[in-house]
XYZ file of C-alpha atoms in Angstrom:
466
model
C 0.000 0.000 0.000
C 1.180 3.481 -0.872
C 0.789 6.634 1.210
C 0.039 10.319 0.730
C 1.648 13.235 2.611
C 0.087 14.031 5.969
C -0.900 17.520 4.786
C -2.416 16.248 1.529
C -5.810 17.888 0.914
C -8.756 15.554 0.274
C -11.489 17.594 -1.340
C -14.702 17.365 -3.311
C -15.407 19.318 -6.504
C -18.560 21.051 -7.722
C -19.487 23.873 -10.103
C -22.190 26.487 -9.703
C -24.323 25.675 -12.740
C -23.991 21.923 -12.260
C -24.876 21.929 -8.571
C -26.821 25.009 -7.494
C -30.039 24.794 -9.476
C -32.079 27.930 -8.723
C -31.200 29.236 -12.168
C -33.857 31.948 -11.948
C -33.839 32.565 -8.195
C -32.107 35.190 -6.137
C -31.797 37.752 -8.915
C -29.573 35.530 -11.043
C -29.224 36.539 -14.666
C -29.463 34.036 -17.549
C -26.633 32.112 -19.149
C -26.624 30.566 -22.620
C -27.195 27.110 -21.161
C -30.657 28.041 -19.852
C -32.108 28.616 -23.307
C -29.930 26.013 -25.021
C -31.054 23.150 -22.779
C -34.729 24.075 -23.137
C -34.344 24.115 -26.924
C -32.728 20.677 -26.860
C -35.554 19.352 -24.711
C -33.522 16.628 -23.037
C -32.936 17.990 -19.546
C -32.233 21.256 -17.750
C -30.117 22.321 -14.785
C -33.214 22.501 -12.598
C -32.983 21.515 -9.874
C -29.485 20.023 -10.361
C -28.283 19.116 -6.856
C -30.081 22.119 -5.329
C -26.848 23.244 -3.685
C -28.397 26.724 -3.601
C -30.652 25.495 -0.790
C -28.906 22.293 0.308
C -25.373 23.610 0.871
C -25.572 23.295 4.687
C -26.337 19.589 4.275
C -23.534 19.070 1.746
C -20.983 20.866 3.900
C -22.087 18.886 6.958
C -21.447 15.729 4.936
C -17.991 17.061 4.104
C -17.246 17.464 7.795
C -18.617 14.022 8.644
C -16.664 12.255 5.888
C -13.360 14.116 6.463
C -13.539 16.054 3.185
C -11.528 19.087 4.169
C -12.004 21.233 1.053
C -14.685 21.993 -1.498
C -13.986 23.204 -4.988
C -16.833 25.445 -6.118
C -17.446 28.365 -8.448
C -19.163 31.710 -8.171
C -21.840 32.094 -10.817
C -20.925 35.284 -12.681
C -24.562 36.117 -13.491
C -25.560 35.662 -9.857
C -23.309 38.631 -9.034
C -23.650 40.648 -12.259
C -26.870 39.493 -13.982
C -25.717 41.037 -17.277
C -22.024 40.391 -16.750
C -21.311 43.995 -15.765
C -23.059 47.004 -14.296
C -25.318 46.758 -11.257
C -24.385 44.243 -8.569
C -27.026 41.760 -7.404
C -26.653 41.988 -3.633
C -28.763 38.881 -3.051
C -26.197 36.859 -4.970
C -23.337 38.394 -3.019
C -25.067 37.591 0.267
C -25.676 34.012 -0.853
C -21.999 33.293 -1.378
C -21.082 34.925 1.910
C -23.501 32.515 3.583
C -21.878 29.555 1.806
C -18.411 30.636 2.924
C -19.652 31.137 6.491
C -20.968 27.573 6.483
C -17.627 26.375 5.111
C -15.878 28.024 8.041
C -18.366 26.498 10.476
C -17.712 23.014 9.077
C -13.926 23.460 8.764
C -14.078 23.091 4.996
C -11.705 25.190 2.890
C -13.300 26.662 -0.259
C -11.284 26.619 -3.507
C -13.200 29.067 -5.676
C -13.293 29.239 -9.474
C -14.296 32.551 -11.038
C -15.478 31.182 -14.410
C -16.784 27.644 -14.884
C -18.521 27.452 -18.305
C -21.172 30.039 -17.412
C -20.590 33.402 -19.084
C -23.672 35.633 -18.590
C -25.907 35.384 -21.647
C -25.634 39.083 -22.487
C -21.883 38.679 -22.933
C -22.123 35.225 -24.473
C -24.436 36.548 -27.174
C -21.887 39.282 -27.807
C -19.127 36.837 -28.710
C -18.080 35.415 -25.348
C -14.269 35.281 -25.185
C -13.874 35.822 -28.918
C -14.863 39.413 -28.134
C -12.030 41.102 -26.268
C -14.461 43.561 -24.663
C -15.662 40.613 -22.605
C -12.151 40.085 -21.261
C -12.522 43.514 -19.634
C -15.815 42.454 -18.058
C -14.253 39.205 -16.792
C -11.304 41.030 -15.259
C -13.647 43.471 -13.521
C -15.721 40.567 -12.190
C -12.576 38.858 -10.887
C -11.436 42.047 -9.140
C -14.856 42.423 -7.534
C -14.625 38.858 -6.189
C -11.115 39.372 -4.806
C -12.233 42.460 -2.898
C -15.661 41.257 -1.767
C -15.045 37.659 -0.740
C -12.131 38.016 1.634
C -13.106 34.677 3.211
C -11.608 32.924 0.172
C -7.919 32.015 0.236
C -7.664 29.917 -2.951
C -8.784 31.368 -6.286
C -8.781 29.922 -9.768
C -9.388 32.198 -12.733
C -10.864 29.632 -15.116
C -11.999 26.053 -15.230
C -10.855 24.144 -18.326
C -9.993 26.730 -20.953
C -9.385 24.028 -23.575
C -12.856 22.436 -23.235
C -14.494 25.877 -23.330
C -12.855 26.647 -26.668
C -13.144 23.202 -28.241
C -16.659 22.367 -27.094
C -17.916 25.725 -28.354
C -16.037 25.930 -31.649
C -14.512 22.536 -32.532
C -16.785 19.719 -31.376
C -19.937 21.830 -31.079
C -21.000 20.022 -27.903
C -21.616 23.345 -26.111
C -23.525 26.382 -27.342
C -23.159 27.988 -29.874
C -22.607 24.522 -31.442
C -19.970 25.582 -33.968
C -17.936 22.701 -35.359
C -14.431 22.484 -36.794
C -13.613 26.200 -36.635
C -9.957 26.070 -35.647
C -9.507 29.833 -35.954
C -12.193 30.505 -33.355
C -10.844 27.676 -31.189
C -7.285 29.036 -31.052
C -8.476 32.635 -30.685
C -10.662 31.686 -27.728
C -7.807 29.761 -26.083
C -5.471 32.728 -26.385
C -7.966 35.356 -25.237
C -8.836 33.325 -22.152
C -5.164 32.837 -21.298
C -4.662 36.593 -21.682
C -7.672 37.157 -19.401
C -6.175 34.724 -16.883
C -2.878 36.592 -16.923
C -4.553 39.942 -16.375
C -6.533 38.623 -13.400
C -3.398 37.095 -11.852
C -1.502 40.354 -12.232
C -4.326 42.332 -10.620
C -4.409 39.873 -7.732
C -0.666 40.120 -7.125
C -0.249 43.841 -7.720
C -3.053 44.662 -5.283
C -1.539 42.361 -2.651
C -4.770 40.494 -2.000
C -4.498 37.796 0.638
C -4.440 34.233 -0.614
C -3.319 32.256 -3.639
C -4.314 32.205 -7.288
C -3.938 29.761 -10.141
C -5.758 28.264 -13.102
C -7.428 24.911 -13.700
C -6.521 23.189 -16.963
C -7.989 20.024 -18.399
C -4.878 18.072 -19.409
C -5.117 14.711 -21.170
C -1.893 13.012 -22.297
C -1.571 12.124 -25.980
C 0.306 9.010 -27.078
C 1.044 7.879 -30.649
C -1.017 4.907 -31.812
C 2.185 3.348 -33.188
C 5.869 4.140 -33.594
C 5.374 5.291 -37.176
C 6.572 8.848 -37.942
C 3.052 9.731 -39.082
C 1.428 8.671 -35.799
C 4.164 10.305 -33.732
C 3.518 13.542 -35.603
C -0.267 13.319 -35.154
C 0.105 12.820 -31.393
C 2.485 15.785 -31.255
C -0.043 18.003 -33.034
C -2.902 16.973 -30.736
C -0.708 17.551 -27.695
C 0.450 20.969 -28.955
C -3.122 22.266 -29.180
C -4.507 20.654 -26.036
C -1.559 20.721 -23.612
C 1.501 22.715 -24.705
C -0.411 25.782 -25.888
C -1.982 26.120 -22.430
C 1.110 25.356 -20.371
C 3.342 27.578 -22.490
C 0.920 30.457 -21.985
C 0.667 29.766 -18.251
C 4.335 29.237 -17.387
C 6.324 30.848 -20.188
C 4.009 33.736 -21.001
C 4.429 33.071 -24.713
C 4.174 30.165 -27.143
C 7.402 28.331 -27.876
C 8.529 27.991 -31.483
C 7.703 24.273 -31.499
C 4.205 24.960 -30.187
C 3.522 27.691 -32.728
C 4.903 25.600 -35.575
C 2.390 22.890 -34.696
C -0.506 25.339 -34.287
C 0.331 26.969 -37.610
C 0.364 23.561 -39.297
C -3.073 22.731 -37.863
C -4.530 26.062 -38.926
C -3.053 25.878 -42.431
C -4.511 22.404 -42.888
C -7.874 23.995 -42.129
C -7.169 26.914 -44.485
C -7.033 29.585 -41.802
C -4.618 31.502 -39.584
C -4.520 33.615 -36.434
C -2.616 36.654 -35.244
C -2.056 37.643 -31.636
C -1.627 41.150 -30.280
C 2.004 41.322 -29.144
C 0.940 43.485 -26.206
C -0.905 40.485 -24.754
C 2.413 38.812 -24.052
C 3.492 41.655 -21.772
C 0.733 40.690 -19.318
C 1.247 36.976 -19.932
C 4.991 37.092 -19.230
C 4.408 39.011 -15.993
C 1.859 36.439 -14.852
C 4.010 33.432 -15.820
C 5.989 33.568 -12.566
C 3.043 34.576 -10.399
C 0.836 31.468 -10.496
C 0.664 30.014 -7.003
C -0.617 26.666 -8.198
C -1.809 24.672 -11.172
C -5.100 22.816 -11.009
C -5.246 19.732 -13.217
C -8.481 18.089 -14.325
C -7.616 14.654 -15.677
C -9.983 11.824 -16.551
C -8.400 9.927 -19.418
C -5.631 9.696 -22.020
C -5.711 9.451 -25.810
C -3.881 7.471 -28.488
C -3.613 9.283 -31.783
C -2.932 8.150 -35.332
C -2.506 9.982 -38.595
C -5.713 11.100 -40.273
C -5.918 12.833 -43.651
C -9.689 13.106 -44.122
C -12.243 15.760 -43.271
C -13.155 16.401 -39.641
C -15.811 14.089 -38.243
C -16.829 13.181 -34.737
C -19.496 11.696 -32.520
C -19.637 12.588 -28.850
C -20.858 9.720 -26.650
C -23.525 11.380 -24.505
C -25.633 8.325 -23.706
C -23.179 5.890 -22.160
C -23.419 3.475 -25.072
C -19.903 2.062 -25.261
C -17.986 2.155 -28.508
C -19.758 5.129 -30.108
C -17.149 7.857 -29.587
C -15.489 9.137 -32.802
C -12.847 11.903 -32.954
C -11.116 12.665 -36.259
C -9.885 16.219 -36.784
C -8.470 17.480 -40.058
C -4.908 18.660 -39.657
C -4.436 16.844 -36.349
C -5.319 13.150 -36.273
C -7.685 10.454 -35.105
C -8.070 9.394 -31.478
C -8.343 5.611 -31.590
C -10.038 3.031 -29.405
C -7.882 0.811 -27.198
C -9.651 -2.490 -26.728
C -6.887 -3.667 -24.386
C -7.563 -0.925 -21.815
C -10.612 -0.511 -19.561
C -13.104 2.237 -20.378
C -16.085 3.868 -18.792
C -19.493 3.553 -20.456
C -18.751 6.908 -22.075
C -15.622 5.577 -23.832
C -13.186 7.329 -21.511
C -10.064 5.186 -21.240
C -9.027 4.422 -17.670
C -5.251 4.841 -17.611
C -3.785 6.088 -14.307
C -0.285 5.880 -15.782
C -1.247 8.854 -17.959
C -1.635 11.091 -14.918
C 1.771 10.005 -13.611
C 3.383 10.762 -16.978
C 1.690 14.167 -17.074
C 2.823 15.163 -13.588
C 6.437 14.187 -14.213
C 6.398 16.005 -17.553
C 5.191 19.257 -15.983
C 7.945 19.116 -13.375
C 10.541 18.638 -16.110
C 9.219 21.050 -18.761
C 7.795 23.834 -16.581
C 9.918 23.929 -13.401
C 8.210 27.149 -12.220
C 4.888 25.300 -11.801
C 5.205 25.794 -8.014
C 2.619 23.229 -6.857
C -0.231 21.164 -8.239
C -3.698 20.211 -7.105
C -5.636 17.513 -8.921
C -8.790 19.605 -9.123
C -10.942 17.034 -10.929
C -10.681 13.301 -11.397
C -13.338 10.650 -11.003
C -15.457 8.034 -12.666
C -18.780 8.594 -14.354
C -20.831 5.527 -13.517
C -24.408 4.283 -13.706
C -24.807 3.789 -9.978
C -27.252 1.161 -8.741
C -29.500 2.407 -5.941
C -30.958 -0.317 -3.736
C -32.905 0.960 -0.731
C -30.336 3.602 0.072
C -27.331 1.349 -0.528
C -24.967 2.204 -3.394
C -22.095 -0.217 -3.889
C -19.716 1.364 -6.384
C -16.601 -0.813 -6.252
C -15.588 0.127 -9.840
C -15.311 3.755 -8.725
C -13.127 2.749 -5.778
C -10.885 0.722 -8.102
C -10.628 3.742 -10.397
C -9.705 6.079 -7.544
C -7.187 3.618 -6.108
C -5.352 3.491 -9.435
C -5.148 7.262 -9.792
C -4.149 7.818 -6.181
C -1.322 5.327 -6.624
C -0.100 7.290 -9.655
C -0.233 10.536 -7.662
C 1.701 8.909 -4.811
C 4.377 7.703 -7.254
C 4.690 11.178 -8.761
C 5.095 12.739 -5.299
C 7.755 10.138 -4.518
C 9.538 11.201 -7.713
C 9.602 14.828 -6.666
C 6.412 16.348 -8.066
C 4.824 18.790 -5.603
C 1.201 17.598 -5.580
C -0.621 19.063 -2.590
C -4.166 17.765 -2.876
C -6.966 16.027 -4.743
C -10.585 16.972 -5.433
C -12.833 14.159 -6.555
C -15.328 15.004 -9.250
C -17.760 15.221 -7.826
C -18.656 15.796 -4.191
C -22.259 14.755 -4.784
C -24.016 13.734 -7.976
C -24.479 16.800 -10.173
C -25.970 17.848 -13.480
C -23.729 17.017 -16.449
C -23.482 19.511 -19.324
C -23.924 16.994 -22.127
C -25.133 13.921 -20.211
C -27.850 15.273 -17.965
C -28.426 13.151 -14.881
C -27.678 9.535 -15.777
C -23.906 9.946 -15.546
C -23.112 10.029 -11.844
C -19.747 10.938 -10.341
C -20.520 11.801 -6.726
C -19.384 10.370 -3.432
C -22.955 11.056 -2.350
C -25.900 9.782 -4.354
C -28.552 12.428 -4.975
C -32.173 11.482 -5.439
C -32.943 14.336 -7.806
C -36.671 14.176 -7.022
C -36.381 14.405 -3.242
C -32.854 15.916 -3.083
C -31.972 13.446 -0.353
C -28.282 12.493 -0.124
C -26.988 8.940 0.365
C -23.312 8.129 0.987
C -21.945 5.603 -1.507
C -19.461 2.879 -0.668
C -16.817 5.124 -2.215
C -17.581 7.874 0.329
C -16.555 5.560 3.165
C -13.413 4.518 1.275
C -12.540 8.181 0.623
C -13.040 8.999 4.313
C -10.649 6.256 5.348
C -7.984 7.447 2.899
C -8.429 11.016 4.174
C -8.047 9.906 7.805
C -5.075 7.611 7.284
C -3.414 9.032 4.130
C -3.001 5.389 3.143
C -4.254 4.176 -0.247
C -6.118 1.061 0.749
């Protein structure tokens, strides 16, 4: 059995739109998801996990099960219903009450400023493709830093890469644009510039606490040793990993990264240009990140692909239906020799170990790392309040062992946040894909600890991976 450091944080992760419900309560303004989900007619984020009303119960469960931190976000439109302008005091008061309950239950909040929920007014005006909205984001971040002094740990963004790709490459998120690599890269850059500006404001105003960013990072491996597959994996990695980490820790894009991005864009008959002034802010911020949050669920194997872009996103849990072939990059292949979730996500803990060691080697100014999301989407079986989820425990055990190995090899990993604390609403899967330590009956909103919650509690108490 392996161990974790005695001061290793054991947390649970949530996000405002996926957990709070109350999408039209308390003066909250709309986000694009509200209208989008109604139009699709499959499900909505009402009531989600009703964290808006149930947070005292969820934080009491944290205390009872030795979950010492909660990762959560502040809904931008709950503070500024239109993204800017008049402040909604009811929303401000709500988050103060959540943080007071955190303090009462000895639970440390790790707070994300933007988690997929740009106010609809700004979203309809181009979201992060429109640089005016960067100004609104920075102003929102500054408001949060000054208002919520109870918060010590801040993250600017959750998953910049999925924001850009799901909106403009895969089309899984509104506005459902597919295969637009110019918009994808532009969005990535503008959000990294916005991150840098928020970090610099935080540091230059000497606010108390720490600040970082949460990236979704999924290792890319070549499907074979052929030069073509090696090159395809390099291209996929350059867009999804190196572009983000270069921006975060170098403050610019290395020549090798930009060569790859240029190749991808040219294959799609487009190009991008960045304002050189952006890199002034980005370079200043590159040495100011207190931590890196990593969301990691799976790894990919990539082979050469010369055709037109085509994909199918597995939203139903029907195994074997995922397809990902992107022109100018490559094809992510299936690995029949590795275990997968019902949503075709390959379970490969070794990938997280490889990623952690790579960051230490390639970006030595990373400072420290928190695993801010990791977990297993599973079709839990509910039997009279009993939920036995041994596959989830096996999944967690594998990833914790990889984290322990990385720490042993010198990577400064300080904590882990399981996705998710309780079952929550899923952006593209609705309610049948469950991740939580606590089962939520979405009709009654009653919580039930799963077998994994007891396992997680024991690991938290002993710091031993059992």
